[in-house]
Short mmCIF file of C-alpha atoms (C1' of nucleotides) in Angstrom, two decimals:
data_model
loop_
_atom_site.label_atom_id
_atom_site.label_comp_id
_atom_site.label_asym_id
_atom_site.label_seq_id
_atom_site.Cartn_x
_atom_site.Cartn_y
_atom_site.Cartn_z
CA UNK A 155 -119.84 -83.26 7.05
CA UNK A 156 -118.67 -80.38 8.31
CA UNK A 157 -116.72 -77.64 6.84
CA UNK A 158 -113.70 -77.81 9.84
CA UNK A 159 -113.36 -81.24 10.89
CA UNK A 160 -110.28 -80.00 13.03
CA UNK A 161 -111.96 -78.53 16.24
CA UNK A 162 -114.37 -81.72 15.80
CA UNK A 163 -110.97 -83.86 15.46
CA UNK A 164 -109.31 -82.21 18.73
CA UNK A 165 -112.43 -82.94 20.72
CA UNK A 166 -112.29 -85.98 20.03
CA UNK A 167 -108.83 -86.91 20.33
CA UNK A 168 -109.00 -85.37 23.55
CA UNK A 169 -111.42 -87.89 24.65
CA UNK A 170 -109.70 -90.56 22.94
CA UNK A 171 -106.17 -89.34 25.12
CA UNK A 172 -107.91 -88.90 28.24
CA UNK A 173 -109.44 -92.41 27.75
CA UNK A 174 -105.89 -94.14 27.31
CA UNK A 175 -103.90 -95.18 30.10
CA UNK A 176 -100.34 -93.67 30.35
CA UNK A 177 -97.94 -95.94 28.42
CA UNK A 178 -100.54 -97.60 25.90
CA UNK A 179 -100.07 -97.40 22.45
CA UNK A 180 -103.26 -95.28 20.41
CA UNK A 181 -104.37 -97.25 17.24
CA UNK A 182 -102.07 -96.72 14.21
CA UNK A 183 -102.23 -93.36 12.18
CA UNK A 184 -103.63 -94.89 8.62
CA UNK A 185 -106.18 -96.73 11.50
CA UNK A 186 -107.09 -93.79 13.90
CA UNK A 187 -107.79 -91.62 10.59
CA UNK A 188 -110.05 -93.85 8.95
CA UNK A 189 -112.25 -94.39 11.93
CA UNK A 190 -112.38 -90.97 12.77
CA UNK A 191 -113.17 -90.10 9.16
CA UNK A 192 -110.32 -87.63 7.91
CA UNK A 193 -107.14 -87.66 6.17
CA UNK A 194 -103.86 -88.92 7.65
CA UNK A 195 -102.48 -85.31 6.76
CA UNK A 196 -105.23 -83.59 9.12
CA UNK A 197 -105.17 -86.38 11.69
CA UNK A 198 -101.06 -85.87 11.82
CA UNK A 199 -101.70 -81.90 12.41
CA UNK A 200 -104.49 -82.05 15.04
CA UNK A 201 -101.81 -84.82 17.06
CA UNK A 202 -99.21 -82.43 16.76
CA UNK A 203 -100.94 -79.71 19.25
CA UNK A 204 -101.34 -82.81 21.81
CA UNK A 205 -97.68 -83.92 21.29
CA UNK A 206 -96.81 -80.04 22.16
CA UNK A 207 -98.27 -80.34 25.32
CA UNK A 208 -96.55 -83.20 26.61
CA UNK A 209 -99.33 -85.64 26.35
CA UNK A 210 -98.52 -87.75 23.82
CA UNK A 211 -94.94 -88.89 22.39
CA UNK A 212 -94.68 -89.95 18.68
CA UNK A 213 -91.96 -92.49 18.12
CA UNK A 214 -91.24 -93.42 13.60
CA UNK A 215 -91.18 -97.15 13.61
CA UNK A 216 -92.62 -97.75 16.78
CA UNK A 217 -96.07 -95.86 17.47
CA UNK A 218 -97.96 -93.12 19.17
CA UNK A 219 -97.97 -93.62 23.09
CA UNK A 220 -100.28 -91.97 25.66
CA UNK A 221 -97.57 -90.19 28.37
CA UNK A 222 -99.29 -90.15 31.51
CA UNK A 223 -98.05 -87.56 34.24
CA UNK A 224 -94.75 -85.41 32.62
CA UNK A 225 -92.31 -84.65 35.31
CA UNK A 226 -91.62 -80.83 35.18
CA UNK A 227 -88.97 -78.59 36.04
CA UNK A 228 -90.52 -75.71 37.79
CA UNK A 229 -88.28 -72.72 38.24
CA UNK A 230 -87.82 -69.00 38.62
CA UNK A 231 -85.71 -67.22 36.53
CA UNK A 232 -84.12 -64.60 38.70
CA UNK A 233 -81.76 -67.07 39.43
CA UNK A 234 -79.24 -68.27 38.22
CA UNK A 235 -78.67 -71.75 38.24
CA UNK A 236 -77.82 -74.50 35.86
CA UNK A 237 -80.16 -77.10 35.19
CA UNK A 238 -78.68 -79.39 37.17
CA UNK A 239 -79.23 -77.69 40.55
CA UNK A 240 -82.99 -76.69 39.58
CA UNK A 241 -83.56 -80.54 39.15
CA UNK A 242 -81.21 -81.32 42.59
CA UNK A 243 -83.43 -78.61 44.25
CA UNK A 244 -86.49 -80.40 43.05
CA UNK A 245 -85.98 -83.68 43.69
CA UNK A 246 -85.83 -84.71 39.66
CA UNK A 247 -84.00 -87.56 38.12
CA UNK A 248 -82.02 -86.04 35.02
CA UNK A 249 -79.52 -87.14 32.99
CA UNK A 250 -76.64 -85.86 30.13
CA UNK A 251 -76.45 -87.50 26.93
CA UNK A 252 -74.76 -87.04 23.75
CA UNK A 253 -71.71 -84.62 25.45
CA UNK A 254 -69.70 -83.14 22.89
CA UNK A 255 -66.65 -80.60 23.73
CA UNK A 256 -65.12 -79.32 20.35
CA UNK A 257 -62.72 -75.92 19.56
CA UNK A 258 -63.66 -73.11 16.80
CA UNK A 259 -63.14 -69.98 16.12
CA UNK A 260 -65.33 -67.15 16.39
CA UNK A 261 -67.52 -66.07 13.83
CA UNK A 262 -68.79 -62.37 14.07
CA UNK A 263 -71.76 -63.34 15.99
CA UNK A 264 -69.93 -64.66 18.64
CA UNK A 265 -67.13 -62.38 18.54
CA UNK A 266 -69.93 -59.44 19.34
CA UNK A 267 -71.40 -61.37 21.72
CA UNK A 268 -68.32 -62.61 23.66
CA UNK A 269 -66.91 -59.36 23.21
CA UNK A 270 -63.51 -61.23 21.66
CA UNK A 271 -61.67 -60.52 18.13
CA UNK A 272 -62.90 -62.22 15.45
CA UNK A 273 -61.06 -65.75 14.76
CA UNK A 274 -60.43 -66.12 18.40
CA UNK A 275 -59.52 -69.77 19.90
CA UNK A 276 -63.32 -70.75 21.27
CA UNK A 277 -64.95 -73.92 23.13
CA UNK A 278 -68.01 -75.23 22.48
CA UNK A 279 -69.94 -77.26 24.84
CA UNK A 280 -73.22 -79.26 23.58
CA UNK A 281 -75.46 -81.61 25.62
CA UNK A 282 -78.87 -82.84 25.77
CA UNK A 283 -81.33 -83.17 28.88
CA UNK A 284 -83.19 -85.82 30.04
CA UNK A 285 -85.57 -86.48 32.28
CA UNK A 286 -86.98 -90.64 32.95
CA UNK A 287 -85.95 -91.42 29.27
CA UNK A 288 -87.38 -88.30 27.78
CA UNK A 289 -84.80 -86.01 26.14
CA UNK A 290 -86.71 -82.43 26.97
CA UNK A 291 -83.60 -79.43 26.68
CA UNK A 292 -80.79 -79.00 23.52
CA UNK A 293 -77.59 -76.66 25.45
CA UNK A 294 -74.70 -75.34 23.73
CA UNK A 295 -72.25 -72.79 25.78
CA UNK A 296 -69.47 -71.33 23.67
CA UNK A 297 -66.50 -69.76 25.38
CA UNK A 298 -62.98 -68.11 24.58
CA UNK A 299 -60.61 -70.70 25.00
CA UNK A 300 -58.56 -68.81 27.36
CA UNK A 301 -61.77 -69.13 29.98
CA UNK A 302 -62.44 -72.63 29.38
CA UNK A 303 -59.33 -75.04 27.90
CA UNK A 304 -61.33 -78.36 27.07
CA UNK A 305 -58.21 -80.01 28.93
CA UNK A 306 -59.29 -78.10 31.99
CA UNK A 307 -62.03 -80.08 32.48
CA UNK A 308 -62.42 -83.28 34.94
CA UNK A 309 -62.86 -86.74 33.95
CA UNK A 310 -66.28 -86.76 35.49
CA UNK A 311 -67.32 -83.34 33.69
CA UNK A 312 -71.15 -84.36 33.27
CA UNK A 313 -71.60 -80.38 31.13
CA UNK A 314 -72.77 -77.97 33.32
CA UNK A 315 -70.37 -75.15 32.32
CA UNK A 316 -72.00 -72.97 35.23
CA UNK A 317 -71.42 -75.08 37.97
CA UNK A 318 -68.00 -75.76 36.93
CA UNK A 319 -67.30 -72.04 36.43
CA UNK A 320 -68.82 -71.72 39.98
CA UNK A 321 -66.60 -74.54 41.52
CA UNK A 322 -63.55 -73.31 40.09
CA UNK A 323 -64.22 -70.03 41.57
CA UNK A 324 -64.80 -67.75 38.90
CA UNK A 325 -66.36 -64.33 40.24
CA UNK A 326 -69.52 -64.44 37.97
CA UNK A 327 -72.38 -62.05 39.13
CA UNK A 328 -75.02 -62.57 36.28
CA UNK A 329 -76.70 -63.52 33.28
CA UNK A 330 -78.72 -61.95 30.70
CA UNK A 331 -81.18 -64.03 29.04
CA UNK A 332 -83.43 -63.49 25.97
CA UNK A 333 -86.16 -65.50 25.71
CA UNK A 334 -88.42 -66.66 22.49
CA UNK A 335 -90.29 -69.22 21.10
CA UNK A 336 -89.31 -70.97 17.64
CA UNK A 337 -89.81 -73.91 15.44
CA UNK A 338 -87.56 -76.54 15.44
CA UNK A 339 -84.64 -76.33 13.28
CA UNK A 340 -83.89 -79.72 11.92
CA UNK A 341 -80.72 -80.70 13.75
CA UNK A 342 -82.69 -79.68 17.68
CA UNK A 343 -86.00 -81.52 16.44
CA UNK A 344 -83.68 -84.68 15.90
CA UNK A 345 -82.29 -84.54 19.15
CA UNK A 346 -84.89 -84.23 21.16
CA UNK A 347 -87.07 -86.27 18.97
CA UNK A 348 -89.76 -83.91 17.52
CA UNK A 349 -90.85 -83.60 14.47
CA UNK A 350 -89.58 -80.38 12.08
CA UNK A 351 -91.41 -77.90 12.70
CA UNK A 352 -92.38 -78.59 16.13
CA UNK A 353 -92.97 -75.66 18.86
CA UNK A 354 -89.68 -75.27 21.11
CA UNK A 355 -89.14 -72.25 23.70
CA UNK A 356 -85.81 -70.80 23.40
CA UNK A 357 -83.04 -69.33 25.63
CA UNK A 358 -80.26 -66.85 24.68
CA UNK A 359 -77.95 -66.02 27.55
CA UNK A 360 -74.63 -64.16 28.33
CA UNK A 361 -72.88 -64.95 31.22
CA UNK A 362 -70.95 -61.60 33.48
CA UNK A 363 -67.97 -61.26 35.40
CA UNK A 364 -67.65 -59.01 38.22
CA UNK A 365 -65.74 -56.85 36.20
CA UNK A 366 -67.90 -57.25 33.36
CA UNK A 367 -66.75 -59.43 30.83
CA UNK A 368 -68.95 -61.92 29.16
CA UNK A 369 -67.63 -65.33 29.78
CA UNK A 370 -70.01 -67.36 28.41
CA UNK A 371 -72.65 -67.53 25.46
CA UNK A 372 -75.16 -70.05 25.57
CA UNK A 373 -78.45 -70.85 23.61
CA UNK A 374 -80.78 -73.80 24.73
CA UNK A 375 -84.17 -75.02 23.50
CA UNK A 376 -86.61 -76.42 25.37
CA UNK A 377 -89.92 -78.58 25.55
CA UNK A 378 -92.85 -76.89 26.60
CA UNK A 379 -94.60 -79.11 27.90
CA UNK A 380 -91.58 -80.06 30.60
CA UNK A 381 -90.93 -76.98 31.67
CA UNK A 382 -92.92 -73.92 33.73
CA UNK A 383 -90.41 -71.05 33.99
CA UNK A 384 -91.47 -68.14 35.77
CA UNK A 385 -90.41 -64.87 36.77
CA UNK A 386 -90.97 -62.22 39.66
CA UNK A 387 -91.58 -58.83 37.75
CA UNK A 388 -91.13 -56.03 40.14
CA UNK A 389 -92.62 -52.15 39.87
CA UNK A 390 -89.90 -49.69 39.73
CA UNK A 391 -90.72 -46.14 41.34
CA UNK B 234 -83.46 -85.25 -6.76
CA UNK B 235 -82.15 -85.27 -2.70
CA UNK B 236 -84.81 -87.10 -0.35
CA UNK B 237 -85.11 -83.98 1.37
CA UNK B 238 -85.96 -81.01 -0.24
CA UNK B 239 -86.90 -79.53 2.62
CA UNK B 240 -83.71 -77.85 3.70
CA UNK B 241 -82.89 -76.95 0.00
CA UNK B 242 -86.14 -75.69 0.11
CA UNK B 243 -85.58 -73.28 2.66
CA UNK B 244 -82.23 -72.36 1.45
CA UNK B 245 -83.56 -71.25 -2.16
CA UNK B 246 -85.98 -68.93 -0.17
CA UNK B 247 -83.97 -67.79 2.05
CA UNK B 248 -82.63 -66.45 -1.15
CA UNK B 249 -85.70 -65.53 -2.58
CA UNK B 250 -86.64 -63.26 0.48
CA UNK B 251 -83.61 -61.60 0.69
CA UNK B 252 -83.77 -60.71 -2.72
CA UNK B 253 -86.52 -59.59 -2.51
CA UNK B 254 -87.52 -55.77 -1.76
CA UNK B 255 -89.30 -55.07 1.59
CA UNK B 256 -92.89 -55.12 0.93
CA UNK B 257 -92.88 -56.68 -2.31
CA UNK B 258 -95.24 -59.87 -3.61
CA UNK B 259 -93.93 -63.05 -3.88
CA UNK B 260 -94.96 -65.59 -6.66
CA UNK B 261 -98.23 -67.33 -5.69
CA UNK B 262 -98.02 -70.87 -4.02
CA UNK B 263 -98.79 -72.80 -6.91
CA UNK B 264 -96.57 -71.00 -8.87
CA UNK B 265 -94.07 -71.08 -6.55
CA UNK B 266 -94.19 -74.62 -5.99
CA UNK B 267 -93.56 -75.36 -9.52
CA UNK B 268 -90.78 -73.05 -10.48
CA UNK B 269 -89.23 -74.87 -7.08
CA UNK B 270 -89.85 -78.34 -8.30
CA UNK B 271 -91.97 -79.14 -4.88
CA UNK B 272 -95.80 -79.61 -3.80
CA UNK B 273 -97.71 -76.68 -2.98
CA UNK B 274 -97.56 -78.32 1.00
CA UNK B 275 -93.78 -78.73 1.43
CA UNK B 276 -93.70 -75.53 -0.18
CA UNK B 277 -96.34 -74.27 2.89
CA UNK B 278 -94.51 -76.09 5.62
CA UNK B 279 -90.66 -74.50 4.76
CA UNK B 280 -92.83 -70.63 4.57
CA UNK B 281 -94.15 -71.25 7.65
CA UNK B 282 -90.50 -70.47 9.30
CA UNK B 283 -90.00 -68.05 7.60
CA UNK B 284 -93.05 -66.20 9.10
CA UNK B 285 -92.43 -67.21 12.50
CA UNK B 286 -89.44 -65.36 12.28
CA UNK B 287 -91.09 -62.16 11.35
CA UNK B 288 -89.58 -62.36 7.47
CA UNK B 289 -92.65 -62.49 5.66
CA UNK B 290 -96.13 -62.12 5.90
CA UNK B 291 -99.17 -64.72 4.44
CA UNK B 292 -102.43 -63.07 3.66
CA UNK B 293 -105.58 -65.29 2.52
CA UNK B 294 -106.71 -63.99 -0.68
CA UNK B 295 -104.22 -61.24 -0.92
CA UNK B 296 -100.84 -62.82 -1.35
CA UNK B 297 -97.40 -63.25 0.64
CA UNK B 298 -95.75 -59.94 1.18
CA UNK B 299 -91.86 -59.68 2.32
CA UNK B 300 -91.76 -57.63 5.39
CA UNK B 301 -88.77 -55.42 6.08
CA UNK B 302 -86.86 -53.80 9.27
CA UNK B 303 -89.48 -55.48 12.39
CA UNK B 304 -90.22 -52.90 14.76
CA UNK B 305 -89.19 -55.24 17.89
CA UNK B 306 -90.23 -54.77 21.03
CA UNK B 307 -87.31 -55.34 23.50
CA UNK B 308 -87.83 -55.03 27.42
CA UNK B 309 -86.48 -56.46 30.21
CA UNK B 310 -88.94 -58.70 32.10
CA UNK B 311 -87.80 -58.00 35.89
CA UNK B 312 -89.72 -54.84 35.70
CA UNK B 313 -93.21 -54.96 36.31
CA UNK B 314 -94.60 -52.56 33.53
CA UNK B 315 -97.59 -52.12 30.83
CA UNK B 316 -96.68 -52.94 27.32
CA UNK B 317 -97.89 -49.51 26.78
CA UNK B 318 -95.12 -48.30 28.96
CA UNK B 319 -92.79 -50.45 27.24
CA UNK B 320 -93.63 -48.83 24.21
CA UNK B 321 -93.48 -45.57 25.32
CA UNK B 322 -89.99 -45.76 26.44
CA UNK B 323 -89.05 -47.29 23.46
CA UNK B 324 -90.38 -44.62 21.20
CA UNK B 325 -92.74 -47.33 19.51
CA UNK B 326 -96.12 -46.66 17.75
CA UNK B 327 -98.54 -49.34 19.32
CA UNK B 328 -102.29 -49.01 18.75
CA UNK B 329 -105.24 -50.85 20.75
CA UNK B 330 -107.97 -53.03 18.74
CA UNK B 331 -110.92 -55.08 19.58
CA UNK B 332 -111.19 -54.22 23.00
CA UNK B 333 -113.72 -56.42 24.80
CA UNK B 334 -114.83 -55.67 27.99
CA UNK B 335 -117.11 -58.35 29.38
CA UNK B 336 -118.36 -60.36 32.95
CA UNK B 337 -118.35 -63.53 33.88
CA UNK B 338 -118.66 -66.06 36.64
CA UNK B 339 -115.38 -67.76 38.23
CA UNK B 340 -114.79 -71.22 37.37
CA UNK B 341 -112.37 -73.44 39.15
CA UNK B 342 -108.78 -72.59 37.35
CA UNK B 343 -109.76 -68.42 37.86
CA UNK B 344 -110.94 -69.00 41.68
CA UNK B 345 -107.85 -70.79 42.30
CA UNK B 346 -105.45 -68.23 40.58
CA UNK B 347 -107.73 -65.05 42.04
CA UNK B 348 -108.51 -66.60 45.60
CA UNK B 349 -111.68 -66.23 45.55
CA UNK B 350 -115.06 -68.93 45.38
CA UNK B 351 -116.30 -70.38 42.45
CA UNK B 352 -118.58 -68.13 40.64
CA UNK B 353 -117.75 -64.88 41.65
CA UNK B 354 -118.04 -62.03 39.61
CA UNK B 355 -115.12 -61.18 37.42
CA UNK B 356 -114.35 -58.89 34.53
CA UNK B 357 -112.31 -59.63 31.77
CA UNK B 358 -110.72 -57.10 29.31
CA UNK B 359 -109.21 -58.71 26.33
CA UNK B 360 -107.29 -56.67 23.33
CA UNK B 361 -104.91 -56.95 20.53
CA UNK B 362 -101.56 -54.80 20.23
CA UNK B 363 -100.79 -53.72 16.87
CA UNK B 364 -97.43 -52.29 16.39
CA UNK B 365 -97.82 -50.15 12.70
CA UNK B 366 -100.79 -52.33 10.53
CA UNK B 367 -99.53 -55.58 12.36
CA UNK B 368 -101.14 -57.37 15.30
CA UNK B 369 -98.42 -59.30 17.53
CA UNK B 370 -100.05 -59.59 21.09
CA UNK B 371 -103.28 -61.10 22.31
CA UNK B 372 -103.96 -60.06 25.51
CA UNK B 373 -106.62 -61.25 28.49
CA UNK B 374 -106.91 -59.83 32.20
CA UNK B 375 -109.39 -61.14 34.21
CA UNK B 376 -109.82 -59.65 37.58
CA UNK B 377 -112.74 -59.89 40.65
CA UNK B 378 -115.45 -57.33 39.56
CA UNK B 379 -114.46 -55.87 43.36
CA UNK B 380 -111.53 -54.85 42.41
CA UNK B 381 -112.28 -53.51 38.63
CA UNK B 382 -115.79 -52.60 37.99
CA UNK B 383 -116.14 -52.06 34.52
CA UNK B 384 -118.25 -49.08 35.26
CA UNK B 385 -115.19 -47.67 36.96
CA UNK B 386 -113.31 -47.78 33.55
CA UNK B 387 -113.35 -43.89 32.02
CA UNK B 388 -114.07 -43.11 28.64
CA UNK B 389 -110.89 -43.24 26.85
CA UNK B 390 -109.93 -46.28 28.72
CA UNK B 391 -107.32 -47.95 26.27
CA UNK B 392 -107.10 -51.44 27.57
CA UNK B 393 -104.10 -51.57 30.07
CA UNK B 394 -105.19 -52.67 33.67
CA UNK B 395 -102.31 -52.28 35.20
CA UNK B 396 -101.58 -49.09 33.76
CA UNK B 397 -105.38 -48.18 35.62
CA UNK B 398 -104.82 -49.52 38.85
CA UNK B 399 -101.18 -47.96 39.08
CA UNK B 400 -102.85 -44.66 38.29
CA UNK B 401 -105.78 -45.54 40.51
CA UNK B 402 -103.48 -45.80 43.41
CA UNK B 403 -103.82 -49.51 44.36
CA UNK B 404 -100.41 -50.98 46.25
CA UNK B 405 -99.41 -53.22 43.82
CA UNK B 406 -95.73 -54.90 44.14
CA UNK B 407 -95.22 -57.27 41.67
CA UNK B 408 -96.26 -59.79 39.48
CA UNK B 409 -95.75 -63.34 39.04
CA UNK B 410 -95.15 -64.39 35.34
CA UNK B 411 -95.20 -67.85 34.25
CA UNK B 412 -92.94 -68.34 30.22
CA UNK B 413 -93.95 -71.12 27.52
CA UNK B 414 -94.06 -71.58 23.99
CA UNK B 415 -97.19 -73.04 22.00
CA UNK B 416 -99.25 -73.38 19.30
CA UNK B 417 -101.56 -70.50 18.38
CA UNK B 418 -105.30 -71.57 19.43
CA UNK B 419 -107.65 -71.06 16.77
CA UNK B 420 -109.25 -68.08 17.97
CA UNK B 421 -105.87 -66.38 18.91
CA UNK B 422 -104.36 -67.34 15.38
CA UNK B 423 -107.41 -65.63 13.72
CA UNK B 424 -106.49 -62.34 15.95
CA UNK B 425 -103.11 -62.30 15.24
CA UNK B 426 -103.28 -63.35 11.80
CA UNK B 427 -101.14 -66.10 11.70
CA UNK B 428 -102.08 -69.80 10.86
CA UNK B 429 -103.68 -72.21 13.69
CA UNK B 430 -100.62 -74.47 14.91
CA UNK B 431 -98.02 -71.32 14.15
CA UNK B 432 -95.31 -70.81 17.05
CA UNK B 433 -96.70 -68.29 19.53
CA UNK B 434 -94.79 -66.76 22.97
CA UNK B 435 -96.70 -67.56 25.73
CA UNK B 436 -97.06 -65.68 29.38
CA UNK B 437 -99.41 -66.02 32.41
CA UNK B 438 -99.47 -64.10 35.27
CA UNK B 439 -100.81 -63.14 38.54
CA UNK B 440 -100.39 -59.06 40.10
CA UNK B 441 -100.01 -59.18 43.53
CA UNK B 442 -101.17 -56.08 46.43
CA UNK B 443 -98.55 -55.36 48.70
CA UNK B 444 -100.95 -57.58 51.03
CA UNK B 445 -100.59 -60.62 49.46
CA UNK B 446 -103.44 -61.03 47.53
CA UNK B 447 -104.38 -61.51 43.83
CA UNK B 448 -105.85 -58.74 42.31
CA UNK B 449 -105.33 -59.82 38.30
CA UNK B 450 -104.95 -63.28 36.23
CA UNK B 451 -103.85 -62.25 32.44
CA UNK B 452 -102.51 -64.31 30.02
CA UNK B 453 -100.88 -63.25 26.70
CA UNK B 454 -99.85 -64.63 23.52
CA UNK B 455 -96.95 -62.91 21.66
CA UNK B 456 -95.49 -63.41 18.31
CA UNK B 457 -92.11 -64.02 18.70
CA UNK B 458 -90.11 -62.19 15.47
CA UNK B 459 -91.17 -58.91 17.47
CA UNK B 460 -90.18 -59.12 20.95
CA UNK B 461 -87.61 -59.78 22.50
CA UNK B 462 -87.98 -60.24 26.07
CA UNK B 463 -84.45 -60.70 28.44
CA UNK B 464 -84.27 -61.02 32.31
CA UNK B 465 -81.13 -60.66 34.40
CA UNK B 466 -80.89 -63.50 36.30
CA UNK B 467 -78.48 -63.27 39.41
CA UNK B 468 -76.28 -65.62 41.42
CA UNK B 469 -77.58 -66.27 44.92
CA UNK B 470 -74.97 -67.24 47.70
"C1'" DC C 24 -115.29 -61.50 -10.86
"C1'" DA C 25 -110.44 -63.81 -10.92
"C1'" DG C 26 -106.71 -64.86 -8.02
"C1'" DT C 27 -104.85 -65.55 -3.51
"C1'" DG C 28 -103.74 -68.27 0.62
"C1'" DG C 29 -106.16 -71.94 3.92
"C1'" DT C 30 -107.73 -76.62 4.39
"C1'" DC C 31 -108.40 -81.26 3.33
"C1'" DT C 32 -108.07 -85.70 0.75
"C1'" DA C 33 -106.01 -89.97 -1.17
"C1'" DG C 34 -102.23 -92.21 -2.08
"C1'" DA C 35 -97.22 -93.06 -2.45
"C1'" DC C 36 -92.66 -93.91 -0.75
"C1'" DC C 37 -89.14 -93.55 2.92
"C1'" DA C 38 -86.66 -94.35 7.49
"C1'" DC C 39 -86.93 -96.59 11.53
"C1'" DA C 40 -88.15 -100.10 15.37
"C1'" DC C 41 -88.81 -104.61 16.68
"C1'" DG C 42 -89.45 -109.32 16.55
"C1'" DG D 169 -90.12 -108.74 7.16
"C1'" DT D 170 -93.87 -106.21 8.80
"C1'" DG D 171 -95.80 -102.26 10.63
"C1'" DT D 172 -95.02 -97.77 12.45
"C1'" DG D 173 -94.58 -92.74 12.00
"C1'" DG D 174 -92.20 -89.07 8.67
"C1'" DT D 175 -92.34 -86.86 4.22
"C1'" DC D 176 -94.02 -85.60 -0.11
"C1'" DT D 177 -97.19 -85.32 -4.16
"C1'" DA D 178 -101.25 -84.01 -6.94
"C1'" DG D 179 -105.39 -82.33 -6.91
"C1'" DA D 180 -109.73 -80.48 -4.96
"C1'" DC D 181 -112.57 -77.13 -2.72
"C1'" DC D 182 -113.15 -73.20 0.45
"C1'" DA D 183 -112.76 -68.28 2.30
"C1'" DC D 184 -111.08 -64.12 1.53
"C1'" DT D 185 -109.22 -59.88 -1.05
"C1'" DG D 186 -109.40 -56.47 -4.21
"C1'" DA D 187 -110.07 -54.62 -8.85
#
DNA sequence: CAGTGGTCTAGACCACACG
DNA sequence: GTGTGGTCTAGACCACTGA
């Protein structure tokens, strides 16, 4: 027995993946561990690396299912553009879920940020992504009140704050966007239905005026697996 | 006793960190698990965010040390420049380690990304950035031994390609960088120090001549408390 | 050498999905 | 209810560090 069953383990889950046609169920995880001769605890981390890369999805009561062919969103970053439009542009089926539109007030965070006083009126936009039936991005934009009035919006408001920012006119020029990568925090791994812990890639953005105010602040997580962002890096002489 | 003591978990060492001076020990694991009422593994699993945020740092058979003040690494990502250069501008200390210079033959995923047939000769120049005693990037170029002979490389070559063929003359324009977030591999964990499955930022790119074809294929992995990357992204009309 | 974090095991109980 | 994945425990052994 060897001394690191996990590269063994990966191999041959690999195999065992590869083997499985898109949709089917694998054996249980009390099942899959016993014939492959380790402990439910290793078998669980080896999956996870697989469920990270989109090729398996891991559903509590139901099973562990073999995804065959993940739909991504392939995009360059130099642009801005709401999710909505990349997936238009790309011919993707995606859909909101889970819309929620509340009021607070800002904390210092978002005060700096938003470049507002502290305690000022603010509206918070949340939503989920999904693609087929796959939830794959968590978006929240927060805004002064004064640039977005929840009663503004249109029956049909579907959560793109961009596009509605766009439509209505608004001179916006650009965004600044941070990028990282992060664990799951336990509220994001529910919604898109990861486990704790789980590997997201994460957005931080502000969004500019012509005149340079920051209208927007938004923050998004998103599967890897679902998504290959790029961006054109340029030399500067 | 709550069913999850995972959050409470992380909220008493939240505490515990922050009260904790920079540098300083922590309790040992099994210690710490019992003074915390929890197993030694949930104790593992709530640490583990903690050090993907840069907070503290685990070292096998030395102990977990509370890092202070993160030297971070913050550059915008529309310019095409050397994380040398980055560091240079930034006034940052970064030092070169295991620098491998080595050749190999093309297989299929390097001739497509290079444009060139299988098997052709290719050099590959991998190294880890360490900003003070820390390692935080993992870095691989490959390129066609044409264009970067590793004979060619001087003496006191340091390990940036780019920064080489920039100096070297070559018409380079720009770079095509794709973003992701993943799991450390095992062999990049071991570099970087962290533990296999920890949350690493991932990039891949492809540097482009001015006549169109691809001179370099590098891939990095980045750990994500110290950098942060931004782009400006821009409205197109 | 003793003590640390890293890995793995075996088993328990829980929350959830589905018939 | 039954079976699934999700969480947690208790304990073992290993690899590594540093006195």
């Amino acid at each position: 027995m060897p001394h690191f069953p996990f590269q063994r383990l990966q191999s041959e889950l690999a195999v065992l993946i590869a083997g499985t046609p898109a949709g089917k169920r694998l054996p249980s995880e009390p099942e899959l561990a016993k014939q492959l001769g380790v402990s439910r605890a290793t078998l669980r981390e080896a999956m996870r690396t697989f469920e990270t890369r989109g090729l398996i999805r891991r559903r509590q009561g139901s099973g562990t299912f073999v995804v065959g062919q993940v739909p991504v969103i392939n995009s360059g970053l130099e642009i801005l553009e709401s999710l909505e439009t990349m997936a238009k542009r790309m011919n993707l089926e995606i859909s909101v879920s889970n819309l929620r539109i509340e009021r607070l007030y800002a904390d210092q965070e978002f005060a700096d940020s938003l470049g507002v006083p502290l305690a000022t009126n603010l509206t918070r936009v949340q939503r989920i992504m999904s693609t087929g039936k796959r939830p794959v991005a968590f978006l929240v934009d927060i805004l002064p009140e004064d640039v977005l009035n929840p009663k503004q919006l249109p029956e049909n408001f579907r959560g793109s704050v961009l596009d509605f920012l766009l439509e209505r006119g608004d001179l916006l020029t650009m965004a600044r966007a941070a990028i990282s990568a992060t664990d799951a925090p336990a509220d994001v791994a529910k919604a898109l239905e990861v486990q704790r812990g789980d590997v997201l890639l994460q957005f931080t953005s502000q969004l500019f005026l012509a005149n340079g105010r920051v209208v927007d602040h938004s923050f998004g997580y998103f599967l890897p697996g679902y998504f290959h962002f790029h961006i054109l890096r340029r030399i500067v002489s």
